[in-house]
Coordinates of N, CA and C in Angstrom, one line a residue:
M1 N 0.8 -1.2 0.0 CA 0.0 0.0 0.0 C 0.9 1.2 0.0
D2 N 0.5 2.2 -0.8 CA 1.2 3.5 -0.9 C 1.1 4.2 0.5
L3 N 2.2 4.5 1.1 CA 2.2 5.1 2.4 C 1.5 6.5 2.4
K4 N 1.6 7.2 1.3 CA 0.9 8.5 1.3 C -0.6 8.3 1.3
A5 N -1.1 7.3 0.6 CA -2.5 6.9 0.6 C -2.9 6.5 2.0
L6 N -2.0 5.7 2.7 CA -2.3 5.2 4.0 C -2.4 6.4 5.0
Q7 N -1.5 7.3 4.9 CA -1.5 8.5 5.8 C -2.8 9.3 5.5
A8 N -3.2 9.4 4.3 CA -4.5 10.2 4.0 C -5.7 9.5 4.6
T9 N -5.7 8.1 4.5 CA -6.8 7.3 5.1 C -6.8 7.5 6.6
L10 N -5.7 7.5 7.2 CA -5.6 7.7 8.7 C -6.1 9.1 9.1
G11 N -5.7 10.1 8.3 CA -6.2 11.4 8.6 C -7.7 11.5 8.5
Q12 N -8.3 10.9 7.4 CA -9.7 10.9 7.2 C -10.4 10.3 8.4
L13 N -9.9 9.1 8.8 CA -10.6 8.4 9.9 C -10.5 9.2 11.2
A14 N -9.4 9.8 11.5 CA -9.3 10.7 12.7 C -10.3 11.8 12.7
R15 N -10.7 12.3 11.5 CA -11.6 13.4 11.4 C -13.1 12.9 11.7
I16 N -13.4 11.6 11.3 CA -14.7 11.1 11.4 C -15.0 10.3 12.6
Q17 N -14.0 10.1 13.5 CA -14.3 9.2 14.7 C -15.4 9.7 15.6
N18 N -15.7 11.0 15.5 CA -16.9 11.5 16.3 C -18.2 11.0 15.8
E19 N -18.3 10.6 14.5 CA -19.5 10.1 14.0 C -19.5 8.6 13.7
T20 N -18.4 8.1 13.5 CA -18.3 6.7 13.1 C -17.2 5.9 13.9
P21 N -17.6 4.8 14.5 CA -16.6 4.0 15.3 C -15.4 3.6 14.4
I22 N -14.2 3.6 14.9 CA -13.0 3.2 14.2 C -12.4 2.1 15.1
I23 N -12.0 1.0 14.4 CA -11.4 -0.2 15.1 C -10.1 -0.5 14.5
F24 N -9.1 -0.7 15.4 CA -7.8 -1.4 15.0 C -7.9 -2.7 15.6
S25 N -7.4 -3.8 14.9 CA -7.4 -5.1 15.5 C -6.2 -5.9 15.0
D26 N -5.8 -6.9 15.8 CA -4.6 -7.7 15.4 C -4.7 -9.0 16.2
G27 N -4.0 -10.0 15.7 CA -3.9 -11.3 16.4 C -2.5 -11.8 16.4
A28 N -2.2 -12.7 17.3 CA -0.9 -13.2 17.4 C -1.0 -14.7 17.9
C29 N 0.0 -15.5 17.5 CA 0.0 -16.9 17.9 C 1.5 -17.4 18.0
S30 N 1.8 -18.1 19.0 CA 3.1 -18.7 19.1 C 3.0 -20.2 18.8
G31 N 3.5 -20.6 17.6 CA 3.5 -22.0 17.2 C 2.5 -22.2 16.0
N32 N 1.4 -21.6 16.1 CA 0.4 -21.6 15.0 C 0.1 -23.0 14.4
P33 N -0.6 -23.9 15.1 CA -1.3 -23.6 16.4 C -0.4 -23.6 17.6
G34 N -1.0 -22.9 18.6 CA -0.3 -22.8 19.9 C -1.0 -21.7 20.7
P35 N -0.4 -21.3 21.8 CA -1.0 -20.2 22.5 C -1.1 -18.9 21.7
G36 N -2.1 -18.2 21.9 CA -2.3 -16.9 21.1 C -3.2 -16.0 21.8
A37 N -3.4 -14.8 21.2 CA -4.2 -13.8 21.7 C -4.6 -12.8 20.7
W38 N -5.6 -12.0 20.9 CA -5.9 -10.9 20.0 C -5.9 -9.6 20.8
G39 N -5.7 -8.5 20.1 CA -5.8 -7.2 20.7 C -6.6 -6.3 19.7
A40 N -7.3 -5.4 20.3 CA -8.2 -4.5 19.5 C -8.3 -3.1 20.2
I41 N -8.5 -2.1 19.5 CA -8.7 -0.7 20.0 C -10.0 -0.2 19.3
L42 N -10.9 0.3 20.1 CA -12.1 0.9 19.6 C -12.1 2.4 19.9
V43 N -12.3 3.2 18.9 CA -12.3 4.7 19.1 C -13.6 5.3 18.6
F44 N -14.2 6.1 19.4 CA -15.5 6.7 19.0 C -15.8 7.9 19.9
R45 N -16.1 9.0 19.3 CA -16.5 10.2 20.0 C -15.5 10.6 21.2
G46 N -14.3 10.6 20.8 CA -13.3 11.0 21.8 C -12.9 10.0 22.9
R47 N -13.4 8.8 22.7 CA -13.1 7.8 23.7 C -12.3 6.6 23.1
V48 N -11.5 6.0 23.9 CA -10.7 4.9 23.5 C -10.9 3.7 24.4
K49 N -11.1 2.5 23.9 CA -11.3 1.3 24.7 C -10.4 0.2 24.1
E50 N -9.4 -0.2 24.8 CA -8.5 -1.3 24.4 C -9.1 -2.6 24.9
M51 N -9.0 -3.7 24.1 CA -9.5 -5.0 24.4 C -8.5 -6.0 24.1
G52 N -8.5 -7.2 24.7 CA -7.6 -8.3 24.4 C -8.0 -9.5 25.2
L53 N -7.6 -10.7 24.6 CA -7.9 -11.9 25.3 C -7.0 -13.0 24.8
R54 N -6.5 -13.9 25.7 CA -5.6 -15.0 25.4 C -6.3 -16.3 25.3
E55 N -5.8 -17.2 24.4 CA -6.3 -18.5 24.3 C -5.1 -19.5 24.3
S56 N -5.3 -20.6 25.0 CA -4.1 -21.5 25.2 C -3.8 -22.3 23.9
G57 N -4.8 -22.6 23.1 CA -4.6 -23.3 21.9 C -5.4 -22.8 20.7
T58 N -4.7 -22.2 19.8 CA -5.4 -21.5 18.7 C -4.5 -21.3 17.5
T59 N -4.9 -20.5 16.5 CA -4.1 -20.1 15.3 C -4.1 -18.6 15.1
N60 N -3.2 -18.2 14.3 CA -3.1 -16.7 14.1 C -4.4 -16.2 13.4
N61 N -4.9 -17.0 12.4 CA -6.1 -16.5 11.7 C -7.3 -16.4 12.7
R62 N -7.5 -17.4 13.6 CA -8.6 -17.3 14.5 C -8.4 -16.1 15.4
M63 N -7.2 -15.8 15.8 CA -7.1 -14.6 16.7 C -7.4 -13.3 15.9
E64 N -7.0 -13.3 14.6 CA -7.3 -12.1 13.8 C -8.8 -11.9 13.7
M65 N -9.5 -13.0 13.5 CA -11.0 -13.0 13.4 C -11.6 -12.6 14.7
M66 N -11.2 -13.2 15.8 CA -11.8 -13.0 17.1 C -11.6 -11.5 17.6
G67 N -10.5 -11.0 17.3 CA -10.3 -9.5 17.6 C -11.3 -8.6 16.9
A68 N -11.5 -8.9 15.6 CA -12.4 -8.1 14.9 C -13.9 -8.3 15.4
L69 N -14.2 -9.6 15.6 CA -15.6 -9.9 16.0 C -15.9 -9.2 17.4
A70 N -15.0 -9.4 18.3 CA -15.3 -8.8 19.7 C -15.4 -7.3 19.6
S71 N -14.6 -6.6 18.8 CA -14.6 -5.2 18.8 C -15.8 -4.7 17.9
L72 N -16.2 -5.5 16.9 CA -17.4 -5.1 16.2 C -18.7 -5.2 17.0
R73 N -18.7 -6.2 17.9 CA -19.9 -6.3 18.8 C -19.9 -5.1 19.8
S74 N -18.8 -4.7 20.2 CA -18.7 -3.6 21.2 C -19.1 -2.3 20.4
A75 N -18.7 -2.2 19.2 CA -19.0 -1.0 18.4 C -20.5 -0.9 18.2
R76 N -21.1 -2.1 18.0 CA -22.6 -2.1 17.7 C -23.4 -1.6 18.9
L77 N -22.9 -1.9 20.1 CA -23.6 -1.5 21.4 C -23.5 0.0 21.6
L78 N -22.6 0.7 20.9 CA -22.4 2.1 21.1 C -23.5 2.9 20.3
Q79 N -24.2 2.3 19.4 CA -25.2 3.0 18.6 C -26.5 2.1 18.5
P80 N -27.1 1.8 19.7 CA -28.3 0.9 19.7 C -29.5 1.3 18.9
A81 N -29.6 2.6 18.7 CA -30.8 3.1 18.0 C -30.6 3.2 16.5
V82 N -29.3 3.0 16.0 CA -29.0 3.1 14.6 C -29.1 1.7 13.9
A83 N -29.9 1.6 12.9 CA -30.0 0.3 12.1 C -28.7 0.1 11.3
R84 N -28.0 -1.0 11.6 CA -26.8 -1.3 10.9 C -25.8 -0.2 10.7
P85 N -25.3 0.3 11.8 CA -24.3 1.5 11.8 C -23.1 1.1 11.0
K86 N -22.4 2.1 10.5 CA -21.2 1.9 9.8 C -20.0 1.9 10.7
V87 N -19.0 1.0 10.5 CA -17.8 0.9 11.3 C -16.6 0.7 10.4
H88 N -15.5 1.4 10.7 CA -14.3 1.2 9.9 C -13.4 0.3 10.7
V89 N -12.8 -0.7 10.0 CA -11.9 -1.6 10.7 C -10.5 -1.6 10.0
L90 N -9.4 -1.4 10.7 CA -8.1 -1.5 10.2 C -7.4 -2.7 10.7
T91 N -6.9 -3.5 9.7 CA -6.3 -4.8 10.1 C -5.2 -5.1 9.1
D92 N -4.2 -5.9 9.5 CA -3.2 -6.4 8.6 C -3.4 -7.8 8.0
S93 N -4.6 -8.3 8.3 CA -5.0 -9.7 7.9 C -5.8 -9.7 6.6
T94 N -5.1 -10.0 5.5 CA -5.8 -10.1 4.2 C -6.8 -11.3 4.2
Y95 N -6.5 -12.3 5.0 CA -7.5 -13.5 5.2 C -8.8 -13.0 5.8
L96 N -8.7 -12.1 6.8 CA -9.9 -11.6 7.4 C -10.7 -10.7 6.4
I97 N -10.0 -9.8 5.7 CA -10.7 -8.9 4.8 C -11.3 -9.6 3.7
K98 N -10.6 -10.5 3.0 CA -11.1 -11.2 1.9 C -12.2 -12.1 2.3
G99 N -12.0 -12.8 3.4 CA -13.0 -13.7 3.9 C -14.4 -13.0 4.1
A100 N -14.3 -11.9 4.8 CA -15.5 -11.2 5.2 C -16.2 -10.4 4.0
S101 N -15.4 -9.9 3.1 CA -15.9 -9.1 2.0 C -16.1 -9.8 0.7
E102 N -15.4 -10.9 0.5 CA -15.4 -11.6 -0.8 C -15.8 -13.0 -0.8
W103 N -15.4 -13.8 0.2 CA -15.6 -15.2 0.2 C -16.8 -15.7 0.9
L104 N -17.2 -15.0 1.9 CA -18.2 -15.4 2.9 C -19.5 -15.9 2.2
G105 N -20.0 -15.1 1.2 CA -21.2 -15.4 0.5 C -21.1 -16.7 -0.3
S106 N -20.0 -16.9 -0.9 CA -19.8 -18.1 -1.7 C -19.7 -19.3 -0.8
W107 N -19.0 -19.2 0.3 CA -19.0 -20.3 1.2 C -20.3 -20.7 1.7
Q108 N -21.2 -19.8 2.0 CA -22.5 -20.1 2.5 C -23.4 -20.8 1.4
R109 N -23.3 -20.3 0.2 CA -24.0 -20.9 -0.9 C -23.6 -22.3 -1.2
R110 N -22.3 -22.6 -0.9 CA -21.8 -24.0 -1.1 C -21.9 -24.8 0.1
S111 N -22.7 -24.4 1.1 CA -22.8 -25.1 2.4 C -21.5 -25.3 3.1
W112 N -20.8 -24.2 3.1 CA -19.5 -24.1 3.9 C -18.4 -25.0 3.3
K113 N -18.4 -25.0 1.9 CA -17.3 -25.6 1.2 C -16.6 -24.6 0.4
T114 N -15.3 -24.8 0.2 CA -14.5 -24.0 -0.7 C -14.7 -24.4 -2.1
A115 N -14.1 -23.6 -3.0 CA -14.3 -23.9 -4.5 C -13.8 -25.3 -4.8
D116 N -12.8 -25.9 -4.1 CA -12.3 -27.2 -4.4 C -13.1 -28.3 -3.6
G117 N -14.1 -27.9 -2.9 CA -14.9 -28.9 -2.2 C -14.5 -29.2 -0.8
S118 N -13.4 -28.6 -0.3 CA -13.0 -28.9 1.0 C -13.7 -28.0 2.0
A119 N -13.7 -28.5 3.3 CA -14.5 -27.7 4.3 C -13.8 -26.4 4.6
V120 N -14.6 -25.4 4.8 CA -14.1 -24.0 5.2 C -13.5 -24.1 6.6
K121 N -12.2 -23.6 6.7 CA -11.6 -23.5 8.0 C -12.2 -22.4 8.8
N122 N -12.3 -22.6 10.1 CA -12.8 -21.7 11.0 C -14.3 -21.3 10.7
Q123 N -15.0 -22.4 10.3 CA -16.4 -22.2 10.0 C -17.2 -21.6 11.1
D124 N -16.9 -22.0 12.4 CA -17.7 -21.5 13.5 C -17.6 -20.0 13.6
L125 N -16.4 -19.5 13.4 CA -16.2 -18.0 13.5 C -16.8 -17.3 12.3
W126 N -16.7 -17.9 11.1 CA -17.3 -17.3 9.9 C -18.8 -17.2 10.0
M127 N -19.4 -18.2 10.7 CA -20.8 -18.2 10.9 C -21.2 -17.0 11.8
E128 N -20.3 -16.8 12.8 CA -20.6 -15.6 13.7 C -20.4 -14.3 12.9
F129 N -19.4 -14.3 12.0 CA -19.2 -13.1 11.2 C -20.4 -12.8 10.3
S130 N -21.0 -13.9 9.8 CA -22.2 -13.7 8.9 C -23.3 -13.0 9.7
E131 N -23.5 -13.4 10.9 CA -24.6 -12.8 11.7 C -24.2 -11.3 12.1
T132 N -22.9 -11.2 12.5 CA -22.5 -9.8 12.9 C -22.6 -8.8 11.8
L133 N -22.2 -9.2 10.6 CA -22.3 -8.3 9.5 C -23.7 -7.9 9.0
K134 N -24.7 -8.6 9.6 CA -26.0 -8.2 9.4 C -26.4 -7.0 10.3
E135 N -25.6 -6.8 11.4 CA -25.8 -5.8 12.3 C -25.0 -4.6 12.2
V136 N -23.9 -4.7 11.5 CA -23.0 -3.5 11.2 C -22.5 -3.5 9.8
A137 N -22.4 -2.3 9.2 CA -21.8 -2.2 7.9 C -20.3 -1.9 8.0
V138 N -19.5 -2.8 7.6 CA -18.0 -2.6 7.8 C -17.3 -2.1 6.6
Q139 N -16.5 -1.1 6.7 CA -15.6 -0.7 5.7 C -14.2 -1.2 6.1
W140 N -13.6 -2.1 5.4 CA -12.3 -2.6 5.8 C -11.2 -1.8 5.2
H141 N -10.1 -1.7 6.0 CA -8.9 -1.0 5.5 C -7.7 -1.9 5.8
Y142 N -6.9 -2.2 4.8 CA -5.7 -3.0 5.0 C -4.6 -2.1 5.4
V143 N -3.9 -2.5 6.5 CA -2.7 -1.8 7.0 C -1.6 -2.8 7.0
P144 N -0.5 -2.5 6.2 CA 0.6 -3.5 6.2 C 1.2 -3.6 7.6
G145 N 1.4 -4.9 8.0 CA 2.0 -5.1 9.4 C 3.3 -4.4 9.6
H146 N 3.4 -3.9 10.8 CA 4.7 -3.2 11.2 C 5.1 -2.1 10.3
S147 N 4.1 -1.4 9.8 CA 4.4 -0.3 8.9 C 4.5 1.1 9.6
G148 N 4.4 1.1 10.9 CA 4.5 2.3 11.6 C 3.1 3.0 12.0
V149 N 2.0 2.3 11.8 CA 0.7 2.8 12.2 C 0.5 2.5 13.7
A150 N 0.4 3.6 14.4 CA 0.5 3.5 15.9 C -0.6 2.6 16.4
G151 N -1.9 2.7 15.9 CA -2.9 1.8 16.3 C -2.7 0.4 16.1
N152 N -2.2 0.0 14.9 CA -1.8 -1.4 14.6 C -0.7 -1.9 15.5
E153 N 0.3 -1.0 15.7 CA 1.5 -1.4 16.5 C 1.0 -1.7 18.0
R154 N 0.1 -0.9 18.5 CA -0.4 -1.1 19.8 C -1.2 -2.4 19.9
C155 N -2.0 -2.7 18.9 CA -2.8 -3.9 18.9 C -1.8 -5.1 18.9
D156 N -0.8 -5.1 18.1 CA 0.2 -6.1 18.1 C 0.9 -6.3 19.5
E157 N 1.2 -5.1 20.1 CA 1.8 -5.2 21.4 C 0.9 -5.9 22.4
I158 N -0.4 -5.6 22.4 CA -1.4 -6.2 23.3 C -1.4 -7.7 23.0
A159 N -1.6 -8.1 21.7 CA -1.7 -9.5 21.4 C -0.5 -10.3 21.7
V160 N 0.7 -9.8 21.4 CA 1.9 -10.5 21.7 C 2.2 -10.6 23.2
G161 N 1.9 -9.5 23.9 CA 2.0 -9.5 25.4 C 1.2 -10.6 26.1
L162 N -0.1 -10.6 25.7 CA -1.0 -11.6 26.2 C -0.6 -13.0 25.8
T163 N -0.2 -13.2 24.6 CA 0.3 -14.5 24.2 C 1.4 -15.0 25.1
Q164 N 2.3 -14.1 25.4 CA 3.4 -14.5 26.2 C 3.1 -14.4 27.7
Q165 N 1.9 -14.2 28.1 CA 1.4 -14.1 29.5 C 2.1 -13.0 30.3
R166 N 2.3 -11.9 29.6 CA 2.9 -10.7 30.3 C 1.7 -9.8 30.7
P167 N 1.8 -9.1 31.8 CA 0.7 -8.2 32.2 C 0.6 -7.1 31.2
V168 N -0.6 -6.9 30.8 CA -0.9 -5.8 29.8 C -2.0 -4.9 30.4
D169 N -1.7 -3.7 30.6 CA -2.7 -2.7 31.0 C -3.6 -2.2 29.9
L170 N -4.9 -2.5 29.9 CA -5.8 -2.1 28.8 C -6.4 -0.8 29.2
Y171 N -6.3 0.2 28.3 CA -6.7 1.6 28.5 C -8.2 1.7 28.2
D172 N -8.9 2.4 29.0 CA -10.3 2.8 28.7 C -10.6 4.2 29.2
G173 N -10.6 5.1 28.3 CA -10.7 6.5 28.7 C -10.7 7.5 27.6
D174 N -10.3 8.7 27.8 CA -10.4 9.8 26.8 C -9.3 9.6 25.8
L175 N -9.6 9.9 24.6 CA -8.6 9.9 23.5 C -7.5 10.9 23.7
A176 N -7.9 12.1 24.3 CA -6.9 13.2 24.5 C -5.8 12.8 25.5
S177 N -6.2 11.8 26.4 CA -5.2 11.4 27.4 C -4.5 10.1 27.1
Y178 N -4.8 9.5 25.9 CA -4.2 8.3 25.5 C -2.8 8.5 25.0
G179 N -1.9 7.5 25.3 CA -0.5 7.6 24.9 C -0.3 7.6 23.4
P180 N -0.5 6.4 22.7 CA -0.2 6.3 21.3 C -1.0 7.2 20.5
Q181 N -0.4 7.9 19.5 CA -1.2 8.7 18.5 C -1.7 7.8 17.4
L182 N -2.9 7.2 17.7 CA -3.5 6.1 16.9 C -3.5 6.4 15.4
F183 N -3.7 7.6 15.0 CA -3.9 7.8 13.6 C -2.7 8.4 12.9
E184 N -1.5 8.3 13.6 CA -0.3 8.7 13.0 C 0.5 7.6 12.3
L185 N 1.3 7.9 11.3 CA 2.1 7.0 10.6 C 3.6 7.3 10.9
D186 N 4.3 6.5 11.6 CA 5.7 6.8 11.9 C 6.5 6.2 10.8
Q187 N 7.1 7.0 10.0 CA 7.9 6.6 8.9 C 9.4 6.8 9.2
D188 N 9.7 7.2 10.4 CA 11.1 7.4 10.8 C 11.9 6.1 11.0
Q189 N 11.1 5.0 11.3 CA 11.8 3.8 11.6 C 11.3 2.6 10.7
T190 N 12.2 2.0 10.0 CA 11.8 0.8 9.2 C 12.4 -0.4 9.8
Y191 N 11.7 -1.5 9.5 CA 12.1 -2.8 10.1 C 12.4 -3.8 9.0
P192 N 13.2 -4.9 9.3 CA 13.8 -5.2 10.6 C 15.0 -4.3 11.0
V193 N 15.3 -4.3 12.3 CA 16.4 -3.5 12.8 C 17.2 -4.4 13.7
Y194 N 18.5 -4.2 13.8 CA 19.4 -5.0 14.7 C 19.7 -4.1 15.9
L195 N 19.2 -4.4 17.0 CA 19.5 -3.7 18.2 C 20.7 -4.3 18.9
A196 N 21.5 -3.5 19.5 CA 22.7 -3.9 20.2 C 22.9 -3.1 21.5
A197 N 23.3 -3.8 22.6 CA 23.6 -3.1 23.8 C 25.0 -3.4 24.3
V198 N 25.8 -2.4 24.5 CA 27.2 -2.6 25.0 C 27.3 -1.8 26.2
G199 N 27.3 -2.4 27.4 CA 27.2 -1.7 28.6 C 25.8 -1.1 28.7
R200 N 25.8 0.2 29.0 CA 24.5 1.0 29.0 C 24.2 1.7 27.7
E201 N 25.0 1.4 26.7 CA 24.7 2.1 25.4 C 23.9 1.2 24.5
V202 N 22.9 1.8 23.9 CA 22.0 1.0 23.0 C 22.1 1.6 21.6
M203 N 22.3 0.7 20.6 CA 22.4 1.2 19.3 C 21.5 0.4 18.4
A204 N 21.1 1.0 17.2 CA 20.2 0.4 16.2 C 20.9 0.4 14.9
F205 N 21.0 -0.8 14.2 CA 21.7 -0.9 12.9 C 20.7 -1.4 11.9
A206 N 20.8 -0.9 10.7 CA 20.0 -1.3 9.6 C 20.5 -2.7 9.0
K207 N 21.8 -2.9 9.1 CA 22.4 -4.1 8.5 C 23.1 -4.9 9.6
W208 N 23.1 -6.2 9.5 CA 23.8 -7.1 10.4 C 25.3 -6.9 10.5
P209 N 26.0 -6.8 9.4 CA 27.5 -6.7 9.5 C 27.9 -5.5 10.4
A210 N 27.2 -4.4 10.4 CA 27.6 -3.3 11.2 C 27.3 -3.6 12.7
C211 N 26.2 -4.3 12.9 CA 25.8 -4.7 14.3 C 26.9 -5.7 14.8
E212 N 27.2 -6.6 14.0 CA 28.2 -7.7 14.4 C 29.5 -7.0 14.7
A213 N 29.9 -6.0 13.9 CA 31.2 -5.4 14.2 C 31.2 -4.6 15.6
A214 N 30.0 -4.1 15.9 CA 29.9 -3.3 17.2 C 29.9 -4.2 18.4
V215 N 29.5 -5.5 18.3 CA 29.4 -6.3 19.5 C 30.5 -7.4 19.5
K216 N 31.1 -7.6 18.4 CA 32.2 -8.7 18.4 C 33.3 -8.4 19.3
G217 N 33.6 -9.3 20.2 CA 34.7 -9.2 21.1 C 34.4 -8.3 22.3
R218 N 33.1 -7.8 22.5 CA 32.8 -7.0 23.6 C 32.1 -7.8 24.7
P219 N 32.7 -8.0 25.8 CA 32.2 -8.9 26.9 C 30.8 -8.3 27.3
G220 N 29.8 -9.2 27.4 CA 28.5 -8.8 27.9 C 27.6 -8.1 26.9
A221 N 28.1 -8.0 25.6 CA 27.3 -7.3 24.6 C 26.1 -8.2 24.2
R222 N 25.0 -7.5 23.9 CA 23.8 -8.2 23.5 C 23.3 -7.7 22.2
F223 N 22.6 -8.5 21.5 CA 22.1 -8.1 20.2 C 20.9 -8.9 19.8
K224 N 20.0 -8.3 19.0 CA 18.8 -9.0 18.6 C 18.2 -8.3 17.4
K225 N 17.7 -9.1 16.5 CA 17.0 -8.6 15.3 C 15.5 -8.5 15.7
V226 N 15.0 -7.2 15.5 CA 13.6 -7.0 15.9 C 12.8 -6.6 14.6
K227 N 11.6 -7.0 14.5 CA 10.8 -6.8 13.3 C 9.6 -5.9 13.5
S228 N 9.5 -5.2 14.6 CA 8.3 -4.3 14.9 C 8.7 -3.4 16.1
K229 N 7.8 -2.4 16.2 CA 8.0 -1.5 17.4 C 7.7 -2.3 18.7
A230 N 6.8 -3.2 18.6 CA 6.5 -4.0 19.8 C 7.6 -4.8 20.2
E231 N 8.3 -5.5 19.2 CA 9.5 -6.3 19.5 C 10.6 -5.4 20.0
W232 N 10.8 -4.2 19.4 CA 11.8 -3.3 19.9 C 11.6 -3.0 21.4
Q233 N 10.4 -2.6 21.8 CA 10.1 -2.3 23.1 C 10.3 -3.5 24.1
E234 N 9.9 -4.7 23.6 CA 10.1 -5.8 24.5 C 11.5 -6.2 24.6
C235 N 12.3 -6.0 23.6 CA 13.7 -6.3 23.7 C 14.4 -5.4 24.7
L236 N 14.1 -4.1 24.6 CA 14.7 -3.1 25.6 C 14.2 -3.5 27.0
R237 N 13.0 -3.9 27.2 CA 12.5 -4.2 28.5 C 13.2 -5.4 29.0
S238 N 13.4 -6.4 28.2 CA 14.1 -7.7 28.6 C 15.6 -7.4 29.0
W239 N 16.1 -6.4 28.4 CA 17.5 -6.0 28.7 C 17.6 -5.1 29.9
G240 N 16.5 -4.7 30.4 CA 16.5 -3.9 31.6 C 16.6 -2.4 31.4
F241 N 16.3 -1.9 30.1 CA 16.3 -0.5 29.8 C 14.9 0.1 29.8
P242 N 14.7 1.3 30.2 CA 13.4 2.0 30.1 C 13.0 2.2 28.7
S243 N 11.7 2.3 28.4 CA 11.2 2.4 27.1 C 11.7 3.7 26.4
D244 N 12.1 4.7 27.2 CA 12.5 6.0 26.6 C 14.0 6.1 26.6
V245 N 14.7 5.0 26.7 CA 16.2 5.1 26.6 C 16.6 5.6 25.3
K246 N 17.7 6.4 25.3 CA 18.2 6.9 24.0 C 18.9 5.8 23.2
V247 N 18.4 5.6 22.0 CA 19.0 4.6 21.1 C 19.7 5.3 20.0
K248 N 21.0 5.0 19.8 CA 21.8 5.7 18.7 C 21.6 4.9 17.4
S249 N 21.1 5.6 16.4 CA 21.0 5.0 15.1 C 22.4 5.0 14.4
Q250 N 22.8 3.9 13.9 CA 24.2 3.8 13.3 C 24.1 3.6 11.8

């Protein structure tokens, strides 16, 4: 997706959140199948509600679906007097978007069979989607994973944290007091990045050879390849650094 177009979409959604609920959602899974979780953020009329839930045995696709389902149900409750209110959903799951907007009708007409005659995976959740989409009119927006969209990055952070059974504080309050700038696109950092810590100095490298040269032969040096802002923050936390530590770009 063109980043300029993505920025324009985010700006438009920020302007209409007083009239239309906006949802960011994401899922994570360790092992696929394995333990997993979903994270979602619902924004409407200057309020933010973070949501998330862990499951001990699941798949990434199921977590992507469950995050969207849970947040869509919550969004529906915000406008009880409106018949089939419009909701915008931002997700990095093409499986979710295509399934809900392109494939669902065909699966139902074929009695939950795919074009090659095999059973539709996650049929139970797709049946729930079929009912939910009768109650809300969804406009889907694809967000490339780890592209710097603050709302998507925060959902990933929630989902990954819950998957790993780490404490995650879920915010419910005013948008003005919320930390992440949900509708901003951070283009200053591209991933993957090689983080390195030598003593109390933290550095970020775009290429592995430069990182290797910085840590080679340095007692106690640590390094890690990170693929998202959430992984960046988790890496610093695991090394004992505060989230606002100064990181030197090399």
